[in-house]
Short mmCIF file of N, CA and C in Angstrom, two decimals:
data_model
loop_
_atom_site.label_atom_id
_atom_site.label_comp_id
_atom_site.label_asym_id
_atom_site.label_seq_id
_atom_site.Cartn_x
_atom_site.Cartn_y
_atom_site.Cartn_z
N MET A 11 0.82 -1.15 0.09
CA MET A 11 0.05 0.16 0.05
C MET A 11 0.94 1.27 0.04
N SER A 12 0.46 2.28 -0.81
CA SER A 12 1.34 3.41 -0.80
C SER A 12 0.70 4.40 0.43
N ALA A 13 1.69 5.28 0.78
CA ALA A 13 1.51 6.06 1.95
C ALA A 13 0.36 7.22 1.51
N ALA A 14 -0.56 7.45 2.23
CA ALA A 14 -1.52 8.43 1.83
C ALA A 14 -1.01 9.85 2.01
N ASP A 15 -1.51 10.65 1.34
CA ASP A 15 -1.02 12.08 1.43
C ASP A 15 -1.56 12.63 2.87
N PRO A 16 -0.86 13.12 3.63
CA PRO A 16 -1.07 13.61 4.92
C PRO A 16 -2.36 14.70 4.91
N SER A 17 -2.49 15.41 3.90
CA SER A 17 -3.65 16.29 3.79
C SER A 17 -4.94 15.52 3.68
N SER A 18 -4.93 14.27 3.25
CA SER A 18 -6.08 13.47 2.82
C SER A 18 -6.53 12.59 4.06
N LEU A 19 -5.69 12.59 5.03
CA LEU A 19 -6.08 11.71 6.15
C LEU A 19 -7.27 12.03 6.86
N GLY A 20 -8.08 11.06 7.10
CA GLY A 20 -9.43 11.29 7.79
C GLY A 20 -10.53 11.54 6.55
N ARG A 21 -10.12 11.72 5.36
CA ARG A 21 -11.21 11.80 4.22
C ARG A 21 -11.62 10.47 3.69
N ALA A 22 -12.70 10.56 3.21
CA ALA A 22 -13.10 9.23 2.41
C ALA A 22 -12.31 9.31 1.03
N PRO A 23 -11.85 8.17 0.62
CA PRO A 23 -11.19 8.05 -0.64
C PRO A 23 -11.96 8.58 -1.92
N VAL A 24 -11.23 9.06 -2.93
CA VAL A 24 -11.80 9.49 -3.95
C VAL A 24 -12.38 8.26 -4.85
N LYS A 25 -13.79 8.33 -4.99
CA LYS A 25 -14.40 7.21 -5.79
C LYS A 25 -14.34 7.41 -7.49
N VAL A 26 -13.88 6.34 -8.11
CA VAL A 26 -13.56 6.53 -9.48
C VAL A 26 -14.41 5.35 -10.16
N LEU A 27 -15.03 5.80 -11.24
CA LEU A 27 -15.80 4.93 -12.16
C LEU A 27 -14.77 4.88 -13.38
N LEU A 28 -14.45 3.61 -13.78
CA LEU A 28 -13.63 3.51 -14.98
C LEU A 28 -14.41 3.14 -16.20
N ALA A 29 -14.39 3.99 -17.25
CA ALA A 29 -15.15 3.80 -18.45
C ALA A 29 -14.20 3.55 -19.58
N ASP A 30 -14.12 2.42 -20.31
CA ASP A 30 -13.27 2.04 -21.33
C ASP A 30 -13.71 0.73 -21.88
N ASP A 31 -13.87 0.71 -23.16
CA ASP A 31 -14.36 -0.66 -23.83
C ASP A 31 -13.42 -1.62 -23.90
N GLU A 32 -12.20 -1.35 -23.57
CA GLU A 32 -11.10 -2.22 -23.47
C GLU A 32 -10.83 -2.85 -22.12
N HIS A 33 -11.01 -4.15 -22.01
CA HIS A 33 -10.85 -4.72 -20.55
C HIS A 33 -9.52 -4.69 -19.99
N LEU A 34 -8.49 -4.98 -20.91
CA LEU A 34 -7.14 -4.83 -20.39
C LEU A 34 -6.80 -3.44 -19.86
N VAL A 35 -7.32 -2.51 -20.59
CA VAL A 35 -7.06 -1.09 -20.08
C VAL A 35 -7.72 -0.76 -18.76
N ARG A 36 -9.03 -1.31 -18.62
CA ARG A 36 -9.64 -0.98 -17.31
C ARG A 36 -9.01 -1.65 -16.27
N SER A 37 -8.58 -2.96 -16.53
CA SER A 37 -7.82 -3.82 -15.62
C SER A 37 -6.50 -3.12 -15.18
N GLY A 38 -5.83 -2.59 -16.04
CA GLY A 38 -4.56 -1.78 -15.69
C GLY A 38 -4.81 -0.61 -14.76
N PHE A 39 -5.91 0.19 -15.30
CA PHE A 39 -6.15 1.35 -14.44
C PHE A 39 -6.54 0.86 -13.07
N LYS A 40 -7.43 -0.14 -12.88
CA LYS A 40 -7.92 -0.71 -11.51
C LYS A 40 -6.72 -1.02 -10.73
N MET A 41 -5.80 -1.85 -11.28
CA MET A 41 -4.66 -2.36 -10.49
C MET A 41 -3.86 -1.00 -10.08
N LEU A 42 -3.71 -0.07 -10.87
CA LEU A 42 -2.92 1.11 -10.38
C LEU A 42 -3.73 1.92 -9.20
N ILE A 43 -4.88 1.82 -9.38
CA ILE A 43 -5.70 2.75 -8.41
C ILE A 43 -5.84 1.83 -7.13
N ASP A 44 -5.93 0.60 -7.24
CA ASP A 44 -6.13 -0.30 -5.97
C ASP A 44 -5.05 -0.24 -4.95
N VAL A 45 -3.87 0.08 -5.37
CA VAL A 45 -2.83 0.20 -4.41
C VAL A 45 -2.74 1.51 -3.79
N GLU A 46 -3.59 2.47 -4.12
CA GLU A 46 -3.56 3.81 -3.49
C GLU A 46 -4.54 3.79 -2.29
N ASP A 47 -4.23 4.48 -1.16
CA ASP A 47 -5.08 4.47 -0.08
C ASP A 47 -6.17 5.58 -0.05
N ASP A 48 -6.01 6.60 -0.97
CA ASP A 48 -7.00 7.66 -1.07
C ASP A 48 -7.69 7.79 -2.40
N VAL A 49 -7.71 6.62 -3.11
CA VAL A 49 -8.53 6.47 -4.27
C VAL A 49 -8.92 5.12 -4.52
N GLU A 50 -10.22 4.90 -4.83
CA GLU A 50 -10.73 3.49 -5.01
C GLU A 50 -11.69 3.49 -6.26
N VAL A 51 -11.51 2.33 -6.94
CA VAL A 51 -12.47 2.13 -8.06
C VAL A 51 -13.89 1.63 -7.43
N VAL A 52 -15.03 2.32 -7.90
CA VAL A 52 -16.31 1.89 -7.41
C VAL A 52 -17.18 1.08 -8.49
N GLY A 53 -16.63 1.21 -9.64
CA GLY A 53 -17.36 0.56 -10.75
C GLY A 53 -16.64 0.54 -12.04
N GLU A 54 -17.02 -0.15 -13.06
CA GLU A 54 -16.57 -0.18 -14.44
C GLU A 54 -17.57 -0.26 -15.34
N ALA A 55 -17.26 0.30 -16.62
CA ALA A 55 -18.34 0.34 -17.62
C ALA A 55 -17.61 0.14 -18.86
N THR A 56 -18.22 -0.48 -19.89
CA THR A 56 -17.67 -0.89 -21.11
C THR A 56 -18.17 -0.07 -22.35
N ASP A 57 -19.16 0.84 -22.09
CA ASP A 57 -19.69 1.82 -23.11
C ASP A 57 -20.23 3.04 -22.53
N GLY A 58 -20.44 3.91 -23.40
CA GLY A 58 -20.93 5.16 -22.74
C GLY A 58 -22.35 5.16 -21.98
N ALA A 59 -23.26 4.33 -22.56
CA ALA A 59 -24.66 4.28 -22.16
C ALA A 59 -24.52 3.56 -20.71
N GLN A 60 -23.65 2.64 -20.54
CA GLN A 60 -23.45 1.91 -19.23
C GLN A 60 -22.69 2.79 -18.28
N THR A 61 -21.81 3.65 -18.85
CA THR A 61 -21.09 4.62 -17.91
C THR A 61 -22.21 5.63 -17.14
N VAL A 62 -23.19 6.17 -17.98
CA VAL A 62 -24.13 6.88 -17.53
C VAL A 62 -24.88 6.28 -16.31
N GLU A 63 -25.20 4.96 -16.72
CA GLU A 63 -26.19 4.08 -15.67
C GLU A 63 -25.16 3.92 -14.41
N ARG A 64 -24.18 3.50 -14.59
CA ARG A 64 -23.08 3.34 -13.43
C ARG A 64 -22.96 4.53 -12.69
N ALA A 65 -22.83 5.64 -13.28
CA ALA A 65 -22.56 6.88 -12.57
C ALA A 65 -23.73 7.15 -11.62
N ARG A 66 -24.96 6.97 -12.26
CA ARG A 66 -26.15 7.25 -11.42
C ARG A 66 -26.36 6.20 -10.30
N ALA A 67 -25.64 4.89 -10.43
CA ALA A 67 -25.86 4.06 -9.33
C ALA A 67 -24.64 4.17 -8.28
N THR A 68 -23.47 4.62 -8.69
CA THR A 68 -22.37 4.51 -7.74
C THR A 68 -21.94 5.92 -7.21
N ARG A 69 -22.57 7.03 -8.00
CA ARG A 69 -22.12 8.38 -7.53
C ARG A 69 -20.70 8.53 -7.38
N PRO A 70 -19.99 8.39 -8.45
CA PRO A 70 -18.49 8.52 -8.24
C PRO A 70 -18.11 10.02 -7.96
N ASP A 71 -16.91 10.27 -7.62
CA ASP A 71 -16.32 11.50 -7.50
C ASP A 71 -15.70 11.91 -9.09
N VAL A 72 -15.14 10.94 -9.49
CA VAL A 72 -14.41 11.08 -10.97
C VAL A 72 -14.76 9.93 -11.72
N VAL A 73 -15.16 10.24 -13.17
CA VAL A 73 -15.37 9.23 -14.11
C VAL A 73 -14.13 9.29 -14.97
N LEU A 74 -13.38 8.17 -15.09
CA LEU A 74 -12.18 8.05 -16.04
C LEU A 74 -12.74 7.59 -17.27
N MET A 75 -12.93 8.47 -18.30
CA MET A 75 -13.67 8.33 -19.56
C MET A 75 -12.96 8.16 -20.67
N ASP A 76 -13.07 7.15 -21.44
CA ASP A 76 -12.47 6.96 -22.78
C ASP A 76 -13.42 7.74 -23.78
N ILE A 77 -12.80 8.11 -24.96
CA ILE A 77 -13.60 8.80 -25.95
C ILE A 77 -14.37 8.05 -26.80
N ARG A 78 -13.63 6.98 -27.39
CA ARG A 78 -14.36 6.24 -28.42
C ARG A 78 -14.80 4.82 -27.67
N MET A 79 -16.02 4.69 -27.54
CA MET A 79 -16.73 3.68 -26.87
C MET A 79 -18.08 3.26 -27.77
N PRO A 80 -18.46 2.04 -27.64
CA PRO A 80 -19.74 1.77 -28.42
C PRO A 80 -20.90 2.38 -27.76
N ARG A 81 -22.14 2.34 -28.43
CA ARG A 81 -23.52 2.74 -28.03
C ARG A 81 -23.46 4.21 -27.82
N LEU A 82 -22.57 4.78 -26.99
CA LEU A 82 -22.59 6.21 -26.69
C LEU A 82 -21.09 6.57 -26.45
N ASP A 83 -20.72 7.52 -27.23
CA ASP A 83 -19.25 7.90 -26.99
C ASP A 83 -18.89 8.68 -25.72
N GLY A 84 -17.68 8.85 -25.36
CA GLY A 84 -17.40 9.30 -24.19
C GLY A 84 -17.82 10.87 -24.02
N ILE A 85 -17.71 11.63 -25.17
CA ILE A 85 -18.25 12.98 -25.12
C ILE A 85 -19.71 13.09 -24.84
N GLN A 86 -20.53 12.29 -25.47
CA GLN A 86 -21.97 12.21 -25.16
C GLN A 86 -22.33 11.74 -23.84
N ALA A 87 -21.51 10.78 -23.36
CA ALA A 87 -21.76 10.31 -22.04
C ALA A 87 -21.34 11.44 -21.11
N THR A 88 -20.42 12.16 -21.29
CA THR A 88 -19.92 13.20 -20.35
C THR A 88 -21.19 14.10 -20.25
N GLU A 89 -21.67 14.60 -21.52
CA GLU A 89 -22.72 15.50 -21.58
C GLU A 89 -23.94 15.06 -20.62
N GLN A 90 -24.10 13.77 -20.80
CA GLN A 90 -25.38 13.32 -19.91
C GLN A 90 -25.07 13.21 -18.43
N ILE A 91 -23.88 12.92 -18.16
CA ILE A 91 -23.53 12.96 -16.65
C ILE A 91 -23.69 14.26 -16.18
N VAL A 92 -22.98 15.15 -16.68
CA VAL A 92 -22.94 16.47 -16.14
C VAL A 92 -24.22 17.19 -16.12
N ARG A 93 -25.21 16.73 -17.00
CA ARG A 93 -26.63 17.39 -16.95
C ARG A 93 -27.60 16.69 -16.10
N THR A 94 -27.10 15.51 -15.52
CA THR A 94 -28.03 14.71 -14.85
C THR A 94 -28.10 15.23 -13.29
N PRO A 95 -29.43 15.56 -12.91
CA PRO A 95 -29.72 16.01 -11.53
C PRO A 95 -29.05 14.95 -10.61
N GLY A 96 -28.34 15.50 -9.52
CA GLY A 96 -27.76 14.51 -8.48
C GLY A 96 -26.38 14.04 -8.71
N LEU A 97 -25.91 14.32 -9.94
CA LEU A 97 -24.60 14.04 -10.50
C LEU A 97 -23.76 15.28 -10.44
N ASP A 98 -24.20 16.37 -10.02
CA ASP A 98 -23.45 17.67 -10.22
C ASP A 98 -22.16 17.70 -9.57
N HIS A 99 -21.94 16.85 -8.64
CA HIS A 99 -20.57 16.72 -8.01
C HIS A 99 -19.57 15.87 -8.89
N VAL A 100 -19.97 15.14 -9.78
CA VAL A 100 -19.27 14.11 -10.55
C VAL A 100 -18.34 14.94 -11.55
N ARG A 101 -17.03 14.56 -11.43
CA ARG A 101 -16.15 15.16 -12.43
C ARG A 101 -15.80 14.16 -13.52
N VAL A 102 -15.60 14.64 -14.77
CA VAL A 102 -15.19 13.76 -15.80
C VAL A 102 -13.76 13.97 -16.25
N LEU A 103 -12.85 12.94 -16.15
CA LEU A 103 -11.52 13.09 -16.78
C LEU A 103 -11.43 12.02 -17.99
N ILE A 104 -11.29 12.87 -19.23
CA ILE A 104 -11.20 12.11 -20.22
C ILE A 104 -9.74 11.58 -20.52
N LEU A 105 -9.70 10.33 -20.79
CA LEU A 105 -8.40 9.77 -20.80
C LEU A 105 -8.46 9.00 -22.26
N THR A 106 -7.66 9.34 -23.15
CA THR A 106 -7.55 8.86 -24.55
C THR A 106 -6.30 8.83 -25.22
N THR A 107 -6.19 8.03 -26.36
CA THR A 107 -5.10 8.08 -27.31
C THR A 107 -5.15 9.18 -28.23
N TYR A 108 -6.22 9.81 -28.46
CA TYR A 108 -6.34 10.80 -29.53
C TYR A 108 -6.25 12.12 -28.89
N GLU A 109 -5.42 12.85 -29.45
CA GLU A 109 -5.06 14.18 -28.85
C GLU A 109 -5.40 15.36 -29.89
N THR A 110 -6.49 15.16 -30.62
CA THR A 110 -6.93 16.04 -31.69
C THR A 110 -7.62 17.33 -30.96
N ASP A 111 -7.34 18.41 -31.57
CA ASP A 111 -7.98 19.64 -30.96
C ASP A 111 -9.43 19.51 -30.86
N ALA A 112 -10.16 19.06 -31.90
CA ALA A 112 -11.50 18.74 -31.85
C ALA A 112 -11.96 18.01 -30.62
N TYR A 113 -11.30 16.86 -30.26
CA TYR A 113 -11.72 16.17 -29.20
C TYR A 113 -11.54 16.93 -27.85
N VAL A 114 -10.41 17.70 -27.77
CA VAL A 114 -10.20 18.46 -26.60
C VAL A 114 -11.37 19.49 -26.44
N PHE A 115 -11.65 20.17 -27.39
CA PHE A 115 -12.62 21.16 -27.39
C PHE A 115 -14.00 20.62 -27.19
N GLU A 116 -14.44 19.58 -27.67
CA GLU A 116 -15.81 18.79 -27.54
C GLU A 116 -15.90 18.33 -26.19
N ALA A 117 -14.84 17.79 -25.78
CA ALA A 117 -14.74 17.29 -24.34
C ALA A 117 -15.05 18.43 -23.33
N LEU A 118 -14.38 19.54 -23.57
CA LEU A 118 -14.47 20.56 -22.47
C LEU A 118 -15.82 21.21 -22.67
N GLN A 119 -16.31 21.32 -23.95
CA GLN A 119 -17.77 21.98 -24.07
C GLN A 119 -18.73 20.94 -23.41
N ALA A 120 -18.57 19.78 -23.41
CA ALA A 120 -19.38 18.58 -22.94
C ALA A 120 -19.45 18.81 -21.24
N GLY A 121 -18.42 19.48 -20.70
CA GLY A 121 -18.43 19.45 -19.28
C GLY A 121 -17.28 18.69 -18.65
N ALA A 122 -16.30 18.19 -19.35
CA ALA A 122 -15.28 17.47 -18.81
C ALA A 122 -14.38 18.33 -18.04
N SER A 123 -13.84 17.96 -16.90
CA SER A 123 -13.05 18.74 -16.07
C SER A 123 -11.57 18.40 -16.30
N GLY A 124 -11.23 17.42 -17.29
CA GLY A 124 -9.79 17.20 -17.55
C GLY A 124 -9.76 16.35 -18.76
N PHE A 125 -8.44 16.44 -19.34
CA PHE A 125 -8.16 15.68 -20.69
C PHE A 125 -6.68 15.27 -20.46
N LEU A 126 -6.58 14.03 -20.58
CA LEU A 126 -5.24 13.36 -20.32
C LEU A 126 -5.16 12.35 -21.49
N LEU A 127 -3.80 12.17 -21.90
CA LEU A 127 -3.50 11.12 -22.95
C LEU A 127 -3.20 9.79 -22.27
N LYS A 128 -3.36 8.71 -22.77
CA LYS A 128 -3.03 7.49 -22.29
C LYS A 128 -1.61 7.07 -22.29
N ASP A 129 -0.86 7.93 -22.81
CA ASP A 129 0.64 7.74 -22.71
C ASP A 129 1.15 8.30 -21.36
N ALA A 130 0.30 8.87 -20.57
CA ALA A 130 0.61 9.50 -19.27
C ALA A 130 1.22 8.42 -18.48
N GLY A 131 2.06 8.79 -17.41
CA GLY A 131 2.64 7.77 -16.59
C GLY A 131 1.67 7.74 -15.41
N PRO A 132 1.98 6.53 -14.64
CA PRO A 132 1.14 6.26 -13.34
C PRO A 132 0.86 7.40 -12.51
N ALA A 133 1.98 8.11 -12.23
CA ALA A 133 1.91 9.25 -11.22
C ALA A 133 1.11 10.42 -11.74
N GLU A 134 1.30 10.64 -13.19
CA GLU A 134 0.47 11.59 -13.74
C GLU A 134 -1.02 11.40 -13.59
N LEU A 135 -1.35 10.16 -13.99
CA LEU A 135 -2.78 9.70 -13.99
C LEU A 135 -3.35 9.85 -12.55
N LEU A 136 -2.69 9.44 -11.55
CA LEU A 136 -3.13 9.50 -10.24
C LEU A 136 -3.33 10.99 -9.77
N HIS A 137 -2.21 11.85 -10.21
CA HIS A 137 -2.34 13.15 -9.74
C HIS A 137 -3.54 13.85 -10.43
N ALA A 138 -3.84 13.51 -11.72
CA ALA A 138 -4.98 14.00 -12.45
C ALA A 138 -6.25 13.70 -11.83
N ILE A 139 -6.35 12.44 -11.33
CA ILE A 139 -7.69 12.03 -10.59
C ILE A 139 -7.82 12.88 -9.41
N ARG A 140 -6.83 13.04 -8.61
CA ARG A 140 -6.95 13.81 -7.37
C ARG A 140 -7.29 15.17 -7.68
N VAL A 141 -6.56 15.85 -8.70
CA VAL A 141 -6.80 17.30 -8.98
C VAL A 141 -8.20 17.54 -9.52
N VAL A 142 -8.75 16.64 -10.36
CA VAL A 142 -10.19 16.72 -10.86
C VAL A 142 -11.05 16.50 -9.74
N ALA A 143 -10.88 15.48 -8.78
CA ALA A 143 -11.66 15.24 -7.67
C ALA A 143 -11.87 16.47 -6.86
N ALA A 144 -10.75 17.22 -6.70
CA ALA A 144 -10.74 18.46 -5.75
C ALA A 144 -11.48 19.52 -6.35
N GLY A 145 -11.98 19.43 -7.79
CA GLY A 145 -12.65 20.42 -8.37
C GLY A 145 -11.96 21.34 -9.37
N ASP A 146 -10.76 21.04 -9.57
CA ASP A 146 -9.86 21.84 -10.41
C ASP A 146 -9.92 21.09 -11.85
N ALA A 147 -9.34 21.89 -12.81
CA ALA A 147 -9.28 21.38 -14.14
C ALA A 147 -7.80 21.08 -14.42
N LEU A 148 -7.79 20.12 -15.52
CA LEU A 148 -6.34 19.71 -15.89
C LEU A 148 -6.47 19.22 -17.29
N LEU A 149 -5.32 19.75 -17.94
CA LEU A 149 -5.11 19.32 -19.34
C LEU A 149 -3.68 18.62 -19.52
N ALA A 150 -3.52 17.65 -20.41
CA ALA A 150 -2.24 17.13 -20.64
C ALA A 150 -1.32 18.15 -20.93
N PRO A 151 -0.13 18.20 -20.47
CA PRO A 151 0.72 19.22 -20.86
C PRO A 151 1.17 19.57 -22.23
N ARG A 152 1.11 18.50 -22.99
CA ARG A 152 1.40 18.81 -24.42
C ARG A 152 0.19 19.31 -24.99
N ILE A 153 -1.00 19.07 -24.67
CA ILE A 153 -2.16 19.82 -25.21
C ILE A 153 -2.13 21.21 -24.58
N THR A 154 -1.87 21.47 -23.48
CA THR A 154 -1.85 22.83 -22.88
C THR A 154 -0.78 23.67 -23.73
N ARG A 155 0.41 23.08 -23.94
CA ARG A 155 1.42 23.81 -24.67
C ARG A 155 1.03 24.08 -26.21
N ARG A 156 0.22 23.23 -26.75
CA ARG A 156 -0.23 23.44 -28.01
C ARG A 156 -1.41 24.52 -28.15
N LEU A 157 -2.20 24.42 -27.13
CA LEU A 157 -3.36 25.50 -27.12
C LEU A 157 -2.86 26.82 -26.75
N ILE A 158 -1.90 26.97 -25.93
CA ILE A 158 -1.23 28.17 -25.69
C ILE A 158 -0.48 28.78 -26.86
N GLY A 159 0.22 27.85 -27.59
CA GLY A 159 0.76 28.30 -29.01
C GLY A 159 -0.30 28.76 -29.94
N GLN A 160 -1.48 28.16 -30.10
CA GLN A 160 -2.53 28.48 -30.93
C GLN A 160 -3.01 29.99 -30.58
N PHE A 161 -3.24 30.03 -29.29
CA PHE A 161 -3.71 31.22 -28.68
C PHE A 161 -2.92 32.49 -29.05
N THR A 162 -1.64 32.31 -28.85
CA THR A 162 -0.64 33.36 -28.88
C THR A 162 -0.41 33.63 -30.59
N THR A 163 -0.65 32.65 -31.47
CA THR A 163 -0.52 32.86 -32.82
C THR A 163 -1.72 33.68 -33.34
N GLN A 164 -2.82 33.28 -32.89
CA GLN A 164 -4.19 33.95 -33.14
C GLN A 164 -4.20 35.33 -32.68
N ARG A 165 -3.52 35.57 -31.49
CA ARG A 165 -3.61 36.96 -31.00
C ARG A 165 -2.58 37.77 -31.86
N ALA A 166 -1.55 37.26 -32.31
CA ALA A 166 -0.53 38.06 -33.01
C ALA A 166 -1.13 38.34 -34.54
N ALA A 167 -1.93 37.37 -35.04
CA ALA A 167 -2.57 37.69 -36.26
C ALA A 167 -3.60 38.72 -36.13
N ALA A 168 -4.28 38.79 -35.03
CA ALA A 168 -5.42 39.76 -34.66
C ALA A 168 -4.81 41.03 -34.52
N GLN A 169 -3.60 41.05 -33.81
CA GLN A 169 -2.85 42.41 -33.60
C GLN A 169 -2.43 42.94 -34.83
N ALA A 170 -1.96 42.03 -35.71
CA ALA A 170 -1.28 42.59 -37.06
C ALA A 170 -2.50 43.04 -38.04
N ALA A 171 -3.73 42.52 -37.98
CA ALA A 171 -4.76 42.86 -38.77
C ALA A 171 -5.19 44.30 -38.10
N GLU A 172 -5.23 44.35 -36.91
CA GLU A 172 -5.72 45.62 -36.11
C GLU A 172 -4.68 46.83 -36.62
N GLN A 173 -3.45 46.51 -36.75
CA GLN A 173 -2.45 47.59 -37.18
C GLN A 173 -2.61 47.92 -38.49
N GLN A 174 -3.02 46.97 -39.42
CA GLN A 174 -3.20 47.19 -40.81
C GLN A 174 -4.45 48.23 -40.95
N LEU A 175 -5.51 47.96 -40.12
CA LEU A 175 -6.70 48.69 -40.30
C LEU A 175 -6.50 50.09 -39.66
N SER A 176 -5.58 50.23 -38.79
CA SER A 176 -5.33 51.53 -38.09
C SER A 176 -4.83 52.59 -39.07
N VAL A 177 -4.36 52.28 -40.24
CA VAL A 177 -4.08 53.43 -41.23
C VAL A 177 -5.23 53.84 -41.90
N LEU A 178 -6.31 53.21 -41.83
CA LEU A 178 -7.56 53.63 -42.47
C LEU A 178 -8.32 54.64 -41.76
N THR A 179 -9.01 55.69 -42.37
CA THR A 179 -9.61 56.81 -41.94
C THR A 179 -10.95 55.99 -41.21
N GLN A 180 -11.72 56.70 -40.44
CA GLN A 180 -12.94 56.15 -39.85
C GLN A 180 -13.94 55.88 -40.93
N ARG A 181 -13.99 56.85 -41.92
CA ARG A 181 -14.94 56.65 -42.96
C ARG A 181 -14.61 55.48 -43.85
N GLU A 182 -13.15 55.11 -44.11
CA GLU A 182 -12.75 53.98 -44.94
C GLU A 182 -13.03 52.68 -44.23
N ARG A 183 -13.07 52.79 -42.78
CA ARG A 183 -13.37 51.55 -42.11
C ARG A 183 -14.92 51.34 -42.23
N GLU A 184 -15.68 52.49 -42.21
CA GLU A 184 -17.10 52.24 -42.43
C GLU A 184 -17.57 51.61 -43.66
N VAL A 185 -16.79 52.04 -44.76
CA VAL A 185 -17.05 51.53 -46.07
C VAL A 185 -16.64 50.13 -46.15
N LEU A 186 -15.36 49.74 -45.48
CA LEU A 186 -14.88 48.45 -45.62
C LEU A 186 -15.85 47.48 -44.90
N ALA A 187 -16.58 47.96 -43.82
CA ALA A 187 -17.49 47.23 -43.03
C ALA A 187 -18.69 46.92 -43.84
N LEU A 188 -19.36 47.96 -44.63
CA LEU A 188 -20.42 47.79 -45.34
C LEU A 188 -20.03 46.98 -46.44
N VAL A 189 -18.86 46.85 -47.03
CA VAL A 189 -18.43 46.04 -48.14
C VAL A 189 -18.58 44.62 -47.59
N GLY A 190 -18.17 44.30 -46.37
CA GLY A 190 -18.12 43.12 -45.63
C GLY A 190 -19.41 42.59 -45.58
N LEU A 191 -20.51 43.33 -45.32
CA LEU A 191 -21.79 43.10 -45.19
C LEU A 191 -22.54 42.75 -46.63
N GLY A 192 -21.91 43.19 -47.45
CA GLY A 192 -22.51 42.96 -48.92
C GLY A 192 -23.43 44.07 -49.31
#
């Protein structure tokens, strides 16, 4: 057994629901979590619809959610969980092999509290579960770095466009806006 974090002594363990259609993946996560004193697996699900049902039944603190699953994908299951009365305390941590920006944005829009890649190490996964359970948000460092890069690139492009427009008179800007409207 690993030593519990001193700040968590006396608290109930973080309850985790595992949602992944791959049995081997769920088993690996369960083995990793089972050796922790402050985190416990309260259920497993093999598809999105079953995940929503098990979330209602087990009331976990965190759902460790795969994106691509049968019947209902992880994004749709996340939306249903966060909209379900009585599950407002449940946090969803997306854990996937797919690091596309579309999945990141869809997951966050659906209400996920975190997005982690399956190539994360055991310590990183356990840290993410604890962070999300505490009510904070977390993105995989690679994704965070890429999103910051995109944001700064877009901001620089907007500033450049603004500088180009600054040479126009007020009337020229009005005409340009009207041309844009057709």
